[in-house]
Short mmCIF file of C-alpha atoms in Angstrom, two decimals:
data_model
loop_
_atom_site.label_atom_id
_atom_site.label_comp_id
_atom_site.label_asym_id
_atom_site.label_seq_id
_atom_site.Cartn_x
_atom_site.Cartn_y
_atom_site.Cartn_z
CA MET A 1 5.17 -165.64 21.35
CA SER A 2 8.81 -166.96 19.76
CA LEU A 3 9.01 -163.48 18.25
CA LEU A 4 8.67 -161.91 21.79
CA LEU A 5 11.36 -164.31 23.07
CA GLY A 6 13.65 -163.54 20.49
CA SER A 7 13.42 -160.22 20.69
CA VAL A 8 13.97 -160.63 24.85
CA LEU A 9 17.14 -162.39 24.14
CA LEU A 10 18.54 -160.34 21.37
CA LEU A 11 17.99 -157.27 23.93
CA SER A 12 19.57 -159.26 26.62
CA LEU A 13 22.61 -159.78 24.19
CA PHE A 14 22.74 -155.79 23.44
CA GLY A 15 20.61 -154.12 25.50
CA CYS A 16 23.33 -153.63 28.14
CA GLU A 17 25.86 -151.94 26.02
CA LYS A 18 27.99 -149.27 27.05
CA ASN A 19 27.26 -145.66 25.74
CA GLU A 20 30.22 -143.55 25.35
CA GLU A 21 28.13 -140.45 23.68
CA ILE A 22 25.25 -138.79 25.15
CA PRO A 23 22.99 -136.45 22.78
CA GLU A 24 21.56 -134.11 24.60
CA GLU A 25 17.80 -134.54 23.54
CA PRO A 26 16.26 -137.85 22.28
CA ILE A 27 15.17 -138.55 18.83
CA ASP A 28 11.67 -139.88 18.49
CA GLY A 29 11.40 -142.69 16.80
CA GLY A 30 8.89 -145.92 15.89
CA ASN A 31 7.51 -148.21 19.00
CA THR A 32 7.44 -151.63 18.94
CA HIS A 33 4.96 -153.27 21.69
CA HIS A 34 3.88 -156.32 23.31
CA VAL A 35 3.07 -157.93 26.36
CA ASP A 36 3.06 -161.81 27.08
CA PRO A 37 -0.72 -162.24 28.49
CA ASP A 38 0.69 -165.76 30.40
CA ALA A 39 3.08 -163.43 32.27
CA PRO A 40 1.90 -163.54 35.79
CA LYS A 41 1.86 -160.39 37.61
CA GLN A 42 2.46 -162.15 41.30
CA ILE A 43 5.37 -163.97 42.16
CA GLY A 44 5.28 -166.70 44.85
CA SER A 45 9.02 -167.39 45.54
CA SER A 46 11.39 -164.37 46.99
CA ASP A 47 14.35 -166.78 46.98
CA ILE A 48 16.32 -165.21 43.87
CA ALA A 49 18.83 -167.66 41.98
CA SER A 50 20.14 -165.21 39.31
CA LEU A 51 19.45 -161.89 37.72
CA ASP A 52 20.39 -159.86 34.92
CA ILE A 53 19.58 -156.33 34.58
CA CYS A 54 20.89 -153.06 32.42
CA ALA A 55 20.22 -149.53 33.45
CA PHE A 56 21.47 -145.99 32.57
CA ILE A 57 20.99 -144.29 35.89
CA ALA A 58 21.34 -140.48 35.64
CA ASN A 59 22.08 -139.68 39.33
CA ARG A 60 23.88 -142.74 39.97
CA TYR A 61 27.46 -143.38 38.88
CA TYR A 62 30.96 -144.77 39.66
CA GLY A 63 34.23 -143.62 38.70
CA ASP A 64 34.46 -140.32 36.80
CA GLU A 65 30.57 -139.97 35.74
CA GLU A 66 30.26 -143.80 34.34
CA HIS A 67 26.22 -144.17 34.59
CA ASP A 68 25.89 -147.28 32.15
CA PHE A 69 25.20 -150.58 34.51
CA HIS A 70 25.18 -154.06 34.19
CA PHE A 71 24.27 -156.19 37.31
CA THR A 72 24.47 -159.77 37.42
CA VAL A 73 24.07 -162.91 39.76
CA SER A 74 25.37 -165.92 38.22
CA GLU A 75 25.95 -169.45 39.80
CA GLU A 76 29.60 -170.20 39.50
CA ASN A 77 31.17 -173.31 41.31
CA ASP A 78 28.30 -173.89 43.33
CA ARG A 79 28.67 -170.26 44.55
CA LYS A 80 26.48 -167.08 43.54
CA ILE A 81 28.63 -164.64 42.40
CA PHE A 82 27.57 -160.60 41.80
CA ALA A 83 29.37 -158.54 39.44
CA GLU A 84 28.88 -155.52 37.69
CA GLU A 85 30.29 -156.38 34.31
CA PHE A 86 31.39 -152.30 32.98
CA SER A 87 33.25 -151.87 36.16
CA GLY A 88 34.80 -155.49 37.06
CA ALA A 89 33.24 -155.39 40.34
CA ARG A 90 32.75 -158.98 41.93
CA GLU A 91 31.77 -160.15 44.98
CA GLU A 92 30.12 -163.84 46.37
CA ALA A 93 26.67 -162.48 46.79
CA ASP A 94 25.33 -163.26 49.98
CA GLU A 95 21.36 -163.82 51.26
CA THR A 96 21.54 -160.37 52.72
CA LEU A 97 22.32 -158.95 49.31
CA LEU A 98 19.77 -161.41 47.31
CA ARG A 99 16.72 -160.45 50.17
CA GLN A 100 17.46 -156.42 49.92
CA VAL A 101 17.10 -157.03 45.79
CA GLN A 102 14.17 -158.69 46.78
CA GLU A 103 12.62 -155.57 48.91
CA VAL A 104 13.62 -153.27 46.10
CA ILE A 105 11.36 -155.23 43.69
CA GLU A 106 8.52 -155.48 45.93
CA ARG A 107 8.44 -151.79 47.00
CA ASN A 108 8.60 -150.69 43.30
CA ASP A 109 6.10 -153.38 42.06
CA LEU A 110 8.37 -154.62 39.45
CA VAL A 111 6.51 -157.82 38.77
CA SER A 112 3.50 -155.72 37.25
CA PHE A 113 5.97 -155.20 33.99
CA ASN A 114 6.56 -159.15 33.70
CA GLY A 115 5.93 -159.92 29.64
CA VAL A 116 6.43 -156.41 28.40
CA TYR A 117 8.18 -155.44 25.47
CA ASP A 118 8.51 -152.35 25.02
CA VAL A 119 10.90 -150.50 22.66
CA THR A 120 11.57 -147.17 20.55
CA ALA A 121 14.19 -146.84 17.98
CA GLY A 122 16.33 -144.50 17.09
CA ILE A 123 16.38 -142.55 20.74
CA ALA A 124 19.01 -141.15 22.66
CA PRO A 125 21.58 -143.37 24.23
CA GLU A 126 20.39 -142.96 28.03
CA TYR A 127 16.79 -143.83 27.01
CA GLN A 128 17.10 -147.20 24.77
CA ALA A 129 15.91 -149.72 25.83
CA ARG A 130 17.18 -152.35 28.38
CA SER A 131 16.12 -155.75 29.78
CA PHE A 132 15.72 -156.81 33.36
CA LEU A 133 15.22 -160.99 34.24
CA ILE A 134 15.14 -161.83 37.93
CA THR A 135 15.02 -166.09 37.82
CA TYR A 136 13.66 -167.85 41.21
CA GLY A 137 14.42 -170.87 42.77
CA SER A 138 10.91 -171.78 41.86
CA GLY A 139 11.84 -171.27 38.73
CA GLU A 140 9.12 -168.17 38.54
CA ARG A 141 10.94 -164.87 36.25
CA ILE A 142 10.51 -161.58 36.08
CA SER A 143 11.33 -160.48 32.51
CA PHE A 144 10.64 -157.25 30.72
CA THR A 145 12.33 -155.17 28.17
CA MET A 146 11.59 -151.16 27.89
CA ASP A 147 12.71 -148.08 26.95
CA ASN A 148 15.35 -146.99 29.74
CA ASP A 149 14.03 -144.51 32.74
CA PRO A 150 17.53 -143.00 33.55
CA TYR A 151 15.59 -141.28 36.54
CA ALA A 152 13.30 -144.54 37.78
CA LEU A 153 13.35 -144.50 41.42
CA TRP A 154 13.65 -148.38 41.13
CA ALA A 155 17.20 -148.64 39.23
CA GLU A 156 18.34 -145.92 42.12
CA GLU A 157 17.46 -148.27 44.82
CA LEU A 158 19.08 -151.18 43.27
CA TYR A 159 22.23 -149.20 42.74
CA ASP A 160 22.42 -148.41 46.74
CA VAL A 161 21.65 -151.84 47.61
CA PHE A 162 24.58 -153.01 45.29
CA ALA A 163 26.66 -150.24 45.99
CA GLY A 164 26.21 -150.03 49.56
CA TRP A 165 26.94 -154.19 49.58
CA LEU A 166 30.09 -153.72 48.08
CA HIS A 167 30.98 -150.75 50.46
CA GLU A 168 30.65 -152.95 53.57
CA LYS A 169 32.88 -155.19 52.24
CA GLY A 170 35.45 -152.83 51.68
CA ASN A 171 34.75 -152.65 47.90
CA ASP A 172 33.81 -148.90 46.49
CA THR A 173 34.25 -149.49 43.12
CA LEU A 174 30.70 -148.67 42.40
CA TYR A 175 31.15 -145.43 44.35
CA PRO A 176 32.32 -142.11 42.73
CA GLU A 177 35.73 -140.96 42.75
CA GLU A 178 36.16 -138.56 45.85
CA ASP A 179 37.73 -134.80 45.56
CA ASP A 180 40.48 -135.54 47.88
CA SER A 181 41.77 -131.94 47.54
CA LEU A 182 41.68 -129.52 51.04
CA LEU A 183 39.07 -127.67 52.05
CA THR A 184 39.41 -123.63 51.44
CA ARG A 185 36.31 -122.55 53.32
CA PHE A 186 33.88 -124.01 56.47
CA ARG A 187 30.95 -123.18 58.01
CA LEU A 188 28.99 -124.89 60.42
CA SER A 189 25.26 -123.33 62.00
CA TYR A 190 24.08 -125.70 64.12
CA THR A 191 19.83 -125.31 65.94
CA ASP A 192 19.33 -127.95 68.36
CA GLY A 193 15.67 -129.03 69.53
CA GLU A 194 16.05 -126.06 72.25
CA GLY A 195 16.32 -123.58 69.87
CA MET A 196 20.25 -122.98 70.95
CA GLU A 197 22.35 -122.27 67.66
CA THR A 198 25.94 -122.81 67.25
CA GLU A 199 27.78 -121.40 64.75
CA TYR A 200 31.60 -121.87 63.53
CA SER A 201 33.13 -120.10 60.50
CA ASP A 202 36.44 -118.63 59.25
CA ILE A 203 36.44 -114.80 58.49
CA TYR A 204 38.54 -112.13 58.01
CA ILE A 205 38.44 -109.84 60.71
CA ARG A 206 40.62 -106.11 60.89
CA ASP A 207 43.90 -106.17 63.55
CA LYS A 208 44.72 -103.38 65.77
CA ASN A 209 46.90 -102.25 62.69
CA ASP A 210 43.88 -102.52 60.58
CA GLU A 211 45.16 -105.00 58.20
CA LYS A 212 42.84 -108.07 57.31
CA LYS A 213 43.34 -111.25 59.17
CA LEU A 214 41.87 -114.67 59.87
CA VAL A 215 40.40 -116.00 62.43
CA LEU A 216 37.44 -118.77 63.68
CA MET A 217 34.94 -117.37 65.33
CA ARG A 218 32.43 -119.35 67.54
CA SER A 219 28.73 -117.80 67.80
CA VAL A 220 26.10 -119.05 70.39
CA TYR A 221 22.48 -117.76 70.03
CA ASP A 222 19.51 -118.73 71.94
CA LYS A 223 16.52 -118.38 69.77
CA LYS A 224 13.77 -118.46 72.51
CA LYS A 225 15.07 -115.60 74.35
CA ASP A 226 16.60 -113.58 71.37
CA LYS A 227 19.72 -113.76 72.65
CA GLU A 228 23.58 -113.82 71.66
CA MET A 229 24.97 -115.96 74.40
CA GLN A 230 28.40 -115.67 73.08
CA GLU A 231 30.55 -115.01 70.70
CA ASP A 232 34.09 -115.03 70.66
CA TYR A 233 38.01 -115.40 67.85
CA ILE A 234 40.85 -117.21 68.24
CA GLU A 235 43.51 -117.30 65.91
CA PHE A 236 42.94 -119.20 62.78
CA PRO A 237 44.28 -123.21 63.56
CA GLU A 238 47.42 -124.16 61.00
CA THR A 239 45.90 -127.54 60.76
CA TYR A 240 42.46 -126.50 60.38
CA PHE A 241 41.63 -127.26 57.09
CA GLU A 242 43.16 -130.45 56.83
CA ASP A 243 41.62 -131.49 59.89
CA LEU A 244 38.19 -130.91 58.92
CA SER A 245 38.79 -132.38 54.88
CA ARG A 246 39.62 -135.69 57.18
CA ILE A 247 36.54 -135.24 59.53
CA ILE A 248 34.36 -134.69 56.09
CA ALA A 249 35.96 -137.22 54.09
CA GLY A 250 35.27 -140.02 56.54
CA SER A 251 31.34 -139.17 56.22
CA ASP A 252 28.95 -140.15 53.22
CA VAL A 253 27.95 -136.47 53.02
CA ARG A 254 29.67 -135.65 49.61
CA ARG A 255 28.21 -138.78 47.61
CA ASN A 256 24.83 -138.16 49.24
CA TYR A 257 24.89 -134.83 48.29
CA ARG A 258 25.59 -135.66 44.66
CA PHE A 259 23.00 -138.74 44.78
CA SER A 260 20.32 -136.50 46.24
CA LEU A 261 19.43 -133.67 43.89
CA TYR A 262 16.46 -135.77 42.10
CA ASP A 263 12.80 -134.67 43.70
CA HIS A 264 11.15 -137.94 42.53
CA LYS A 265 7.52 -136.58 43.49
CA GLU A 266 7.73 -133.68 41.54
CA ASP A 267 10.26 -134.95 38.97
CA ASN A 268 13.01 -132.35 38.55
CA TYR A 269 16.12 -130.86 40.57
CA GLY A 270 14.36 -129.40 43.21
CA ASN A 271 15.24 -132.32 46.47
CA HIS A 272 17.87 -129.69 48.07
CA GLU A 273 15.66 -126.79 48.04
CA ALA A 274 12.78 -129.05 49.80
CA GLY A 275 15.54 -129.64 52.68
CA TYR A 276 16.68 -133.45 51.56
CA TYR A 277 19.85 -134.48 50.80
CA GLY A 278 19.92 -137.95 51.42
CA MET A 279 20.78 -138.67 54.97
CA GLY A 280 17.66 -139.58 56.37
CA ASP A 281 14.99 -141.82 55.58
CA LYS A 282 12.42 -139.55 54.23
CA SER A 283 11.50 -137.91 51.35
CA THR A 284 9.30 -135.08 49.31
CA PHE A 285 6.55 -137.82 48.87
CA ASP A 286 6.53 -137.85 53.31
CA GLU A 287 5.30 -134.52 52.92
CA GLU A 288 7.84 -133.60 56.48
CA GLU A 289 7.01 -130.07 57.94
CA ASP A 290 10.28 -128.12 59.08
CA SER A 291 11.26 -128.10 62.16
CA GLU A 292 9.80 -124.61 64.18
CA MET A 293 13.76 -124.98 66.35
CA MET A 294 16.29 -127.34 64.51
CA ASP A 295 18.10 -125.87 61.74
CA LEU A 296 21.41 -126.85 60.10
CA ASP A 297 23.72 -125.26 57.41
CA ILE A 298 26.77 -126.38 56.29
CA TYR A 299 29.01 -125.08 53.58
CA LEU A 300 32.26 -126.80 52.05
CA ASN A 301 34.11 -125.27 49.50
CA TYR A 302 37.39 -127.03 48.57
CA GLU A 303 40.38 -125.72 46.26
CA SER A 304 39.13 -128.12 43.62
CA GLY A 305 36.39 -125.90 43.65
CA SER A 306 33.56 -128.13 44.83
CA ARG A 307 31.25 -126.59 46.47
CA PHE A 308 28.70 -128.25 48.67
CA ASN A 309 25.74 -126.05 50.43
CA ILE A 310 23.95 -128.00 53.20
CA GLU A 311 20.36 -125.75 54.31
CA THR A 312 17.82 -127.92 55.77
CA LYS A 313 14.52 -127.81 58.64
CA LYS A 314 13.86 -131.42 58.12
CA GLU A 315 14.18 -132.98 61.30
CA SER A 316 14.65 -136.44 59.93
CA GLU A 317 17.92 -134.90 57.84
CA ILE A 318 19.19 -133.09 60.75
CA LYS A 319 18.81 -136.75 63.04
CA ALA A 320 20.84 -138.19 60.27
CA PHE A 321 23.71 -135.64 60.37
CA LEU A 322 24.01 -135.66 64.02
CA PRO A 323 27.49 -137.85 64.42
CA LEU A 324 29.06 -135.40 61.93
CA ILE A 325 27.46 -132.68 63.85
CA GLU A 326 28.69 -133.82 67.04
CA GLU A 327 32.48 -134.44 65.76
CA LEU A 328 32.48 -130.71 64.40
CA LEU A 329 31.54 -129.57 67.65
CA SER A 330 33.58 -131.58 69.56
CA TYR A 331 36.32 -130.48 67.00
CA HIS A 332 35.95 -127.03 67.18
CA GLU A 333 35.18 -127.20 71.18
CA LYS A 334 38.42 -128.59 72.07
CA LEU A 335 40.15 -125.62 69.83
CA PHE A 336 38.38 -122.99 72.04
CA GLU A 337 39.13 -124.42 75.78
#
C-alpha cells in the first residue's frame, strides 16, 4: 500500500507535465497495475472540498491548439480557488461549479476507478498516465492514476464545465483563439417543421452585358406542395460579409463545430456525418431519427481558409440552432424589403 501511495504521489507531481511534441504512434511498454482493495466504490458525500485533475484531451483545446490540462480547486485564504495551471486561468470557485463537477463524476461513474494505479511505460505523451484526485468535505476521496485516454468523454465533459463556467464570468482563457477574418462565402438553407424551405446564398449571375455579377439570392420552396414559391435577387450588399461575420461570431457555432467531430458511440470522427454539431442535448447514443421535414444547411468560408459545413436533419440540433437561424433570417428579410 505504501508503494502504491508513493507512486500516486509521484504521478501527482510529474503526471501533469505539459507535452510539447506528440509522436504519431504510441510505443508499447511495460505495464504496472495495482488496485487498492480498501478504496471505496461508493462515496456518500457530494461536497467537493478540493480537486487535482490532469488530462490530455484530443478534442478540446485552448489558445493555439493546447490540449494539456491541469485543473485544480484548492483552499486559499478561506476561499476555494479554481485554476488551470498551464493557461493561468484562475477564479474563485462557487457551488455552481462544484455541483457541475460532481454531476460529471456521477454520470461517468468515476468512483469505479477509485484506488486504481495502471501505468504503461514508454508510450506516447498524450497517452502517458495522469492522476485524478477529488477530496470531499467528509474526508472521502476518489483517487486514481491511469494511462490517459485522449478521447475520454468524462474529460471532455469536465473541460466543458470549467471552460463554460469561466466564460459565464467573462473569462475565455480556456477557449480556442477565434478566427477574426471575414467571411468570403455564405449559404443558409433552412426547412421548418411545416416543410417550408428558405434559402439565401451569394451567387454569380450573368448581367445584360453577359458579364458575371455577384448578387444575393432568396429562394422559398414548399416541400409539401413540391412547388417553388419565390425566387428573387438583389444587388449584393456592401457590408454583407462584415455583418454576417459579426452575427456568426456572436454564437458558439464555430467552437462547437470543432469540438463535436468525435462520435463517442462509434469511436470515430463521424459525428458530423451523423448530423451532430454540439449544439443540441442529444448524441449518437440517443439514436435520434432524422426529421421528415426539418432540415438545416449552413456553409461558411473565411478569408483565413477556415470552412464550416453544417448539414443536419436532427431536430434536437436544429432547435438548438434556432436563435442563430432566426437572427440570420431576420437580417436577410430586411435586405429584401
